[in-house]
Amino acid sequence: MLTSTAASAQFTQPRPASLATAEVPSRGGDYIAVVVNQELVTAGEIEQRVVRVRENAARSKATLPPLSELRQQVLEALIDERVQVTYARDSGTRIDDAELDRAVLNVAVQNQVSLSQLRERLRADGVDFT
């Protein structure tokens, strides 16, 4: 009985991102690229994020690494996000509306834009503000 409890406790713990990394092969259609703590990362998500990063870099005239390296960095960022979300959910972390509103306002202030401009910029970048 103790063994099954220990095994289930290990199963619910977030796995290190390094265990979930995978190279995304180039092929048509959307498919599951990586599974992180029962959360899926699809090739489509990776490509959408790559496009967004490239567009943002073009706007700011930033230099990017080669495409294969950029894809790997994007994949690692998506894995990190999934691990963080899983950990937050499993640990019962909650953020109330007031705290979220303060954080969004802080982002707008740091970027020297109004809330409506921030929403529009996020929408243009393909990020759902709601």
CSV table of N, CA and C in Angstrom, one decimal:
chain,number,residue,atom,x,y,z
A,1,MET,N,0.8,-1.2,0.0
A,1,MET,CA,0.0,0.0,0.0
A,1,MET,C,0.9,1.3,0.0
A,2,LEU,N,1.9,1.2,0.8
A,2,LEU,CA,2.8,2.4,0.8
A,2,LEU,C,3.5,2.6,-0.5
A,3,THR,N,3.8,1.6,-1.2
A,3,THR,CA,4.4,1.7,-2.5
A,3,THR,C,3.5,2.4,-3.5
A,4,SER,N,2.2,2.1,-3.6
A,4,SER,CA,1.3,2.7,-4.5
A,4,SER,C,1.1,4.2,-4.2
A,5,THR,N,1.1,4.5,-2.9
A,5,THR,CA,1.0,5.9,-2.5
A,5,THR,C,2.2,6.7,-2.9
A,6,ALA,N,3.4,6.1,-2.7
A,6,ALA,CA,4.6,6.8,-3.2
A,6,ALA,C,4.6,7.0,-4.7
A,7,ALA,N,4.2,6.0,-5.4
A,7,ALA,CA,4.2,6.0,-6.8
A,7,ALA,C,3.2,7.1,-7.3
A,8,SER,N,2.0,7.2,-6.7
A,8,SER,CA,1.0,8.2,-7.2
A,8,SER,C,1.5,9.6,-6.8
A,9,ALA,N,2.2,9.7,-5.7
A,9,ALA,CA,2.8,11.0,-5.4
A,9,ALA,C,3.8,11.5,-6.4
A,10,GLN,N,4.6,10.5,-6.8
A,10,GLN,CA,5.6,10.9,-7.9
A,10,GLN,C,4.9,11.2,-9.2
A,11,PHE,N,3.8,10.5,-9.5
A,11,PHE,CA,3.1,10.8,-10.7
A,11,PHE,C,2.6,12.2,-10.8
A,12,THR,N,2.1,12.7,-9.7
A,12,THR,CA,1.5,14.0,-9.7
A,12,THR,C,2.5,15.2,-9.7
A,13,GLN,N,3.7,14.9,-9.4
A,13,GLN,CA,4.7,15.9,-9.3
A,13,GLN,C,5.1,16.4,-10.8
A,14,PRO,N,5.3,17.7,-11.0
A,14,PRO,CA,5.7,18.1,-12.3
A,14,PRO,C,7.1,17.5,-12.6
A,15,ARG,N,7.2,17.1,-13.9
A,15,ARG,CA,8.4,16.5,-14.3
A,15,ARG,C,9.4,17.6,-14.8
A,16,PRO,N,10.6,17.4,-14.7
A,16,PRO,CA,11.6,18.5,-15.2
A,16,PRO,C,11.3,18.6,-16.7
A,17,ALA,N,11.5,19.9,-17.2
A,17,ALA,CA,11.2,20.2,-18.6
A,17,ALA,C,12.2,19.4,-19.5
A,18,SER,N,13.4,19.1,-19.0
A,18,SER,CA,14.3,18.4,-19.9
A,18,SER,C,13.8,17.0,-20.2
A,19,LEU,N,12.9,16.4,-19.4
A,19,LEU,CA,12.4,15.1,-19.7
A,19,LEU,C,11.3,15.1,-20.8
A,20,ALA,N,10.8,16.3,-21.0
A,20,ALA,CA,9.7,16.4,-22.0
A,20,ALA,C,10.1,17.0,-23.3
A,21,THR,N,11.3,17.3,-23.5
A,21,THR,CA,11.7,18.0,-24.7
A,21,THR,C,11.7,17.0,-25.9
A,22,ALA,N,11.4,17.5,-27.1
A,22,ALA,CA,11.5,16.7,-28.3
A,22,ALA,C,11.7,17.6,-29.4
A,23,GLU,N,12.4,17.0,-30.4
A,23,GLU,CA,12.6,17.8,-31.7
A,23,GLU,C,11.4,17.7,-32.5
A,24,VAL,N,10.9,18.8,-33.0
A,24,VAL,CA,9.7,18.8,-33.8
A,24,VAL,C,10.1,18.6,-35.3
A,25,PRO,N,9.7,17.4,-35.8
A,25,PRO,CA,10.0,17.1,-37.2
A,25,PRO,C,9.1,18.0,-38.1
A,26,SER,N,9.6,18.2,-39.3
A,26,SER,CA,8.9,19.0,-40.3
A,26,SER,C,8.0,18.1,-41.1
A,27,ARG,N,6.6,18.2,-40.9
A,27,ARG,CA,5.6,17.5,-41.6
A,27,ARG,C,4.3,18.2,-41.6
A,28,GLY,N,3.5,17.9,-42.5
A,28,GLY,CA,2.2,18.7,-42.7
A,28,GLY,C,1.2,18.3,-41.6
A,29,GLY,N,0.3,19.2,-41.4
A,29,GLY,CA,-0.8,18.9,-40.4
A,29,GLY,C,-0.4,19.2,-39.0
A,30,ASP,N,-1.4,19.3,-38.1
A,30,ASP,CA,-1.1,19.5,-36.7
A,30,ASP,C,-1.0,18.1,-36.0
A,31,TYR,N,-0.1,18.0,-35.1
A,31,TYR,CA,0.0,16.8,-34.3
A,31,TYR,C,0.6,17.1,-33.0
A,32,ILE,N,0.6,16.2,-32.1
A,32,ILE,CA,1.1,16.3,-30.8
A,32,ILE,C,2.6,16.3,-30.8
A,33,ALA,N,3.3,17.3,-30.4
A,33,ALA,CA,4.7,17.4,-30.5
A,33,ALA,C,5.3,16.9,-29.1
A,34,VAL,N,4.7,17.2,-28.0
A,34,VAL,CA,5.2,16.9,-26.7
A,34,VAL,C,4.0,16.8,-25.7
A,35,VAL,N,4.1,15.9,-24.8
A,35,VAL,CA,3.2,15.8,-23.7
A,35,VAL,C,3.9,16.1,-22.4
A,36,VAL,N,3.4,17.1,-21.7
A,36,VAL,CA,4.0,17.6,-20.5
A,36,VAL,C,3.0,17.4,-19.3
A,37,ASN,N,3.2,16.5,-18.4
A,37,ASN,CA,2.3,16.3,-17.3
A,37,ASN,C,0.9,16.2,-17.8
A,38,GLN,N,0.6,15.4,-18.8
A,38,GLN,CA,-0.7,15.2,-19.4
A,38,GLN,C,-1.2,16.4,-20.1
A,39,GLU,N,-0.4,17.4,-20.3
A,39,GLU,CA,-0.8,18.6,-21.1
A,39,GLU,C,-0.1,18.4,-22.5
A,40,LEU,N,-0.9,18.7,-23.5
A,40,LEU,CA,-0.4,18.6,-24.9
A,40,LEU,C,0.2,19.9,-25.4
A,41,VAL,N,1.3,19.8,-26.1
A,41,VAL,CA,1.9,20.9,-26.9
A,41,VAL,C,1.9,20.4,-28.4
A,42,THR,N,1.1,21.1,-29.2
A,42,THR,CA,1.0,20.7,-30.6
A,42,THR,C,2.0,21.4,-31.5
A,43,ALA,N,2.3,20.8,-32.6
A,43,ALA,CA,3.1,21.4,-33.6
A,43,ALA,C,2.5,22.8,-34.1
A,44,GLY,N,1.2,22.8,-34.1
A,44,GLY,CA,0.5,24.1,-34.5
A,44,GLY,C,0.8,25.2,-33.5
A,45,GLU,N,0.8,24.9,-32.2
A,45,GLU,CA,1.1,25.9,-31.2
A,45,GLU,C,2.5,26.4,-31.4
A,46,ILE,N,3.4,25.4,-31.6
A,46,ILE,CA,4.8,25.8,-31.8
A,46,ILE,C,5.0,26.8,-33.0
A,47,GLU,N,4.4,26.4,-34.1
A,47,GLU,CA,4.5,27.2,-35.3
A,47,GLU,C,3.8,28.6,-35.1
A,48,GLN,N,2.7,28.7,-34.4
A,48,GLN,CA,2.0,29.9,-34.1
A,48,GLN,C,2.9,30.8,-33.3
A,49,ARG,N,3.6,30.2,-32.3
A,49,ARG,CA,4.4,31.0,-31.4
A,49,ARG,C,5.7,31.5,-32.2
A,50,VAL,N,6.2,30.6,-33.0
A,50,VAL,CA,7.4,31.0,-33.9
A,50,VAL,C,7.0,32.2,-34.7
A,51,VAL,N,5.8,32.1,-35.4
A,51,VAL,CA,5.4,33.2,-36.2
A,51,VAL,C,5.3,34.5,-35.4
A,52,ARG,N,4.7,34.4,-34.2
A,52,ARG,CA,4.5,35.6,-33.4
A,52,ARG,C,5.9,36.2,-32.9
A,53,VAL,N,6.8,35.3,-32.6
A,53,VAL,CA,8.2,35.7,-32.2
A,53,VAL,C,8.9,36.4,-33.3
A,54,ARG,N,8.7,35.8,-34.5
A,54,ARG,CA,9.4,36.4,-35.7
A,54,ARG,C,8.8,37.8,-36.0
A,55,GLU,N,7.4,37.9,-35.9
A,55,GLU,CA,6.8,39.2,-36.2
A,55,GLU,C,7.2,40.2,-35.2
A,56,ASN,N,7.3,39.9,-33.9
A,56,ASN,CA,7.7,40.8,-32.9
A,56,ASN,C,9.1,41.2,-33.1
A,57,ALA,N,10.0,40.3,-33.5
A,57,ALA,CA,11.4,40.6,-33.8
A,57,ALA,C,11.5,41.5,-34.9
A,58,ALA,N,10.7,41.3,-36.0
A,58,ALA,CA,10.8,42.2,-37.2
A,58,ALA,C,10.3,43.6,-36.8
A,59,ARG,N,9.3,43.7,-36.0
A,59,ARG,CA,8.8,45.1,-35.5
A,59,ARG,C,9.9,45.8,-34.7
A,60,SER,N,10.6,45.1,-33.9
A,60,SER,CA,11.6,45.7,-33.0
A,60,SER,C,13.0,45.6,-33.6
A,61,LYS,N,13.1,45.1,-34.8
A,61,LYS,CA,14.4,44.9,-35.5
A,61,LYS,C,15.4,44.1,-34.7
A,62,ALA,N,14.9,43.1,-34.0
A,62,ALA,CA,15.7,42.3,-33.2
A,62,ALA,C,16.3,41.1,-34.1
A,63,THR,N,17.4,40.6,-33.7
A,63,THR,CA,18.0,39.5,-34.4
A,63,THR,C,17.6,38.2,-33.8
A,64,LEU,N,17.3,37.2,-34.6
A,64,LEU,CA,16.8,35.9,-34.1
A,64,LEU,C,17.8,34.9,-34.4
A,65,PRO,N,17.9,33.8,-33.7
A,65,PRO,CA,18.7,32.6,-34.0
A,65,PRO,C,18.2,31.9,-35.3
A,66,PRO,N,18.9,31.0,-35.8
A,66,PRO,CA,18.4,30.2,-37.0
A,66,PRO,C,17.1,29.6,-36.6
A,67,LEU,N,16.3,29.3,-37.6
A,67,LEU,CA,14.9,28.8,-37.4
A,67,LEU,C,14.8,27.5,-36.6
A,68,SER,N,15.7,26.6,-36.8
A,68,SER,CA,15.7,25.4,-36.0
A,68,SER,C,16.0,25.7,-34.5
A,69,GLU,N,16.9,26.6,-34.2
A,69,GLU,CA,17.2,26.9,-32.9
A,69,GLU,C,16.0,27.7,-32.3
A,70,LEU,N,15.4,28.6,-33.0
A,70,LEU,CA,14.2,29.3,-32.6
A,70,LEU,C,13.1,28.4,-32.2
A,71,ARG,N,12.8,27.4,-33.1
A,71,ARG,CA,11.8,26.4,-32.8
A,71,ARG,C,12.1,25.7,-31.5
A,72,GLN,N,13.3,25.3,-31.3
A,72,GLN,CA,13.7,24.6,-30.0
A,72,GLN,C,13.5,25.5,-28.8
A,73,GLN,N,13.8,26.8,-28.9
A,73,GLN,CA,13.6,27.8,-27.8
A,73,GLN,C,12.1,27.9,-27.5
A,74,VAL,N,11.3,28.0,-28.6
A,74,VAL,CA,9.9,28.2,-28.4
A,74,VAL,C,9.3,26.9,-27.8
A,75,LEU,N,9.7,25.8,-28.2
A,75,LEU,CA,9.3,24.5,-27.6
A,75,LEU,C,9.6,24.5,-26.1
A,76,GLU,N,10.8,24.8,-25.8
A,76,GLU,CA,11.2,24.8,-24.4
A,76,GLU,C,10.4,25.8,-23.6
A,77,ALA,N,10.1,27.0,-24.2
A,77,ALA,CA,9.2,28.0,-23.5
A,77,ALA,C,7.8,27.4,-23.2
A,78,LEU,N,7.3,26.7,-24.2
A,78,LEU,CA,6.0,26.2,-24.1
A,78,LEU,C,6.0,25.0,-23.1
A,79,ILE,N,7.0,24.3,-23.0
A,79,ILE,CA,7.1,23.2,-22.0
A,79,ILE,C,7.2,23.9,-20.6
A,80,ASP,N,8.0,24.9,-20.5
A,80,ASP,CA,8.1,25.6,-19.2
A,80,ASP,C,6.7,26.1,-18.7
A,81,GLU,N,6.0,26.7,-19.7
A,81,GLU,CA,4.7,27.2,-19.4
A,81,GLU,C,3.7,26.1,-18.9
A,82,ARG,N,3.8,25.0,-19.6
A,82,ARG,CA,2.9,23.9,-19.2
A,82,ARG,C,3.3,23.3,-17.8
A,83,VAL,N,4.6,23.3,-17.5
A,83,VAL,CA,5.0,22.8,-16.2
A,83,VAL,C,4.5,23.8,-15.1
A,84,GLN,N,4.6,25.1,-15.4
A,84,GLN,CA,4.2,26.1,-14.4
A,84,GLN,C,2.7,26.1,-14.2
A,85,VAL,N,1.9,25.9,-15.3
A,85,VAL,CA,0.5,25.9,-15.1
A,85,VAL,C,0.1,24.6,-14.4
A,86,THR,N,0.7,23.5,-14.7
A,86,THR,CA,0.4,22.3,-13.9
A,86,THR,C,0.7,22.4,-12.5
A,87,TYR,N,1.9,23.0,-12.2
A,87,TYR,CA,2.3,23.1,-10.8
A,87,TYR,C,1.3,24.1,-10.0
A,88,ALA,N,0.9,25.2,-10.7
A,88,ALA,CA,0.0,26.1,-10.1
A,88,ALA,C,-1.4,25.4,-9.8
A,89,ARG,N,-1.8,24.7,-10.8
A,89,ARG,CA,-3.1,24.0,-10.6
A,89,ARG,C,-3.1,23.0,-9.5
A,90,ASP,N,-2.0,22.2,-9.5
A,90,ASP,CA,-1.9,21.1,-8.6
A,90,ASP,C,-1.7,21.6,-7.1
A,91,SER,N,-1.0,22.8,-7.0
A,91,SER,CA,-0.8,23.4,-5.7
A,91,SER,C,-1.9,24.3,-5.2
A,92,GLY,N,-3.0,24.4,-6.1
A,92,GLY,CA,-4.1,25.2,-5.7
A,92,GLY,C,-3.9,26.7,-5.8
A,93,THR,N,-2.9,27.2,-6.5
A,93,THR,CA,-2.6,28.6,-6.7
A,93,THR,C,-3.8,29.3,-7.4
A,94,ARG,N,-4.3,30.3,-6.8
A,94,ARG,CA,-5.4,31.1,-7.4
A,94,ARG,C,-5.0,32.6,-7.4
A,95,ILE,N,-5.4,33.3,-8.5
A,95,ILE,CA,-5.2,34.7,-8.6
A,95,ILE,C,-6.6,35.4,-8.7
A,96,ASP,N,-6.9,36.3,-7.8
A,96,ASP,CA,-8.2,37.0,-7.9
A,96,ASP,C,-8.2,38.0,-8.9
A,97,ASP,N,-9.4,38.5,-9.3
A,97,ASP,CA,-9.5,39.5,-10.4
A,97,ASP,C,-8.8,40.8,-10.1
A,98,ALA,N,-8.8,41.2,-8.9
A,98,ALA,CA,-8.1,42.5,-8.6
A,98,ALA,C,-6.6,42.4,-8.8
A,99,GLU,N,-6.0,41.3,-8.4
A,99,GLU,CA,-4.6,41.0,-8.6
A,99,GLU,C,-4.2,40.9,-10.1
A,100,LEU,N,-5.1,40.3,-10.8
A,100,LEU,CA,-4.9,40.1,-12.2
A,100,LEU,C,-5.0,41.5,-12.9
A,101,ASP,N,-6.0,42.3,-12.5
A,101,ASP,CA,-6.1,43.7,-13.1
A,101,ASP,C,-4.9,44.5,-12.8
A,102,ARG,N,-4.3,44.4,-11.6
A,102,ARG,CA,-3.1,45.2,-11.2
A,102,ARG,C,-1.9,44.7,-12.1
A,103,ALA,N,-1.8,43.4,-12.3
A,103,ALA,CA,-0.7,42.9,-13.1
A,103,ALA,C,-0.8,43.4,-14.6
A,104,VAL,N,-2.0,43.4,-15.1
A,104,VAL,CA,-2.2,43.8,-16.5
A,104,VAL,C,-1.9,45.3,-16.6
A,105,LEU,N,-2.4,46.1,-15.7
A,105,LEU,CA,-2.1,47.5,-15.6
A,105,LEU,C,-0.6,47.8,-15.6
A,106,ASN,N,0.1,47.0,-14.7
A,106,ASN,CA,1.5,47.2,-14.6
A,106,ASN,C,2.2,46.9,-16.0
A,107,VAL,N,1.7,45.9,-16.7
A,107,VAL,CA,2.3,45.6,-18.0
A,107,VAL,C,2.1,46.8,-18.9
A,108,ALA,N,0.9,47.3,-18.9
A,108,ALA,CA,0.6,48.5,-19.8
A,108,ALA,C,1.5,49.7,-19.4
A,109,VAL,N,1.7,49.9,-18.1
A,109,VAL,CA,2.5,51.1,-17.7
A,109,VAL,C,4.0,50.8,-18.1
A,110,GLN,N,4.5,49.6,-17.9
A,110,GLN,CA,5.8,49.3,-18.3
A,110,GLN,C,6.1,49.5,-19.8
A,111,ASN,N,5.0,49.2,-20.6
A,111,ASN,CA,5.1,49.4,-22.1
A,111,ASN,C,4.7,50.8,-22.5
A,112,GLN,N,4.3,51.6,-21.6
A,112,GLN,CA,3.9,53.0,-21.9
A,112,GLN,C,2.8,53.1,-22.9
A,113,VAL,N,1.8,52.2,-22.6
A,113,VAL,CA,0.6,52.2,-23.5
A,113,VAL,C,-0.7,52.2,-22.5
A,114,SER,N,-1.8,52.5,-23.1
A,114,SER,CA,-3.1,52.4,-22.3
A,114,SER,C,-3.5,51.0,-22.3
A,115,LEU,N,-4.5,50.7,-21.5
A,115,LEU,CA,-5.0,49.3,-21.4
A,115,LEU,C,-5.6,49.0,-22.8
A,116,SER,N,-6.3,49.9,-23.4
A,116,SER,CA,-6.9,49.6,-24.7
A,116,SER,C,-5.9,49.3,-25.8
A,117,GLN,N,-4.8,50.1,-25.7
A,117,GLN,CA,-3.7,49.9,-26.7
A,117,GLN,C,-3.0,48.5,-26.4
A,118,LEU,N,-2.9,48.2,-25.1
A,118,LEU,CA,-2.3,46.9,-24.8
A,118,LEU,C,-3.2,45.7,-25.3
A,119,ARG,N,-4.5,45.8,-25.1
A,119,ARG,CA,-5.4,44.8,-25.6
A,119,ARG,C,-5.3,44.7,-27.1
A,120,GLU,N,-5.2,45.8,-27.8
A,120,GLU,CA,-5.1,45.8,-29.3
A,120,GLU,C,-3.8,45.2,-29.7
A,121,ARG,N,-2.7,45.5,-29.0
A,121,ARG,CA,-1.4,45.0,-29.4
A,121,ARG,C,-1.4,43.4,-29.2
A,122,LEU,N,-2.0,43.0,-28.1
A,122,LEU,CA,-2.1,41.6,-27.8
A,122,LEU,C,-2.9,40.9,-28.9
A,123,ARG,N,-4.1,41.5,-29.2
A,123,ARG,CA,-4.9,40.9,-30.2
A,123,ARG,C,-4.2,40.8,-31.6
A,124,ALA,N,-3.4,41.8,-31.9
A,124,ALA,CA,-2.7,41.8,-33.2
A,124,ALA,C,-1.6,40.7,-33.1
A,125,ASP,N,-1.1,40.4,-31.9
A,125,ASP,CA,-0.1,39.4,-31.8
A,125,ASP,C,-0.7,38.0,-31.7
A,126,GLY,N,-2.1,37.9,-31.8
A,126,GLY,CA,-2.7,36.6,-31.7
A,126,GLY,C,-3.0,36.1,-30.3
A,127,VAL,N,-2.9,37.0,-29.3
A,127,VAL,CA,-3.1,36.6,-27.9
A,127,VAL,C,-4.5,37.1,-27.5
A,128,ASP,N,-5.3,36.1,-27.0
A,128,ASP,CA,-6.6,36.4,-26.5
A,128,ASP,C,-6.5,37.0,-25.1
A,129,PHE,N,-7.0,38.3,-25.0
A,129,PHE,CA,-6.9,39.0,-23.8
A,129,PHE,C,-7.8,38.5,-22.7
A,130,THR,N,-8.9,37.9,-23.1
A,130,THR,CA,-10.0,37.5,-22.1
A,130,THR,C,-9.6,36.3,-21.3
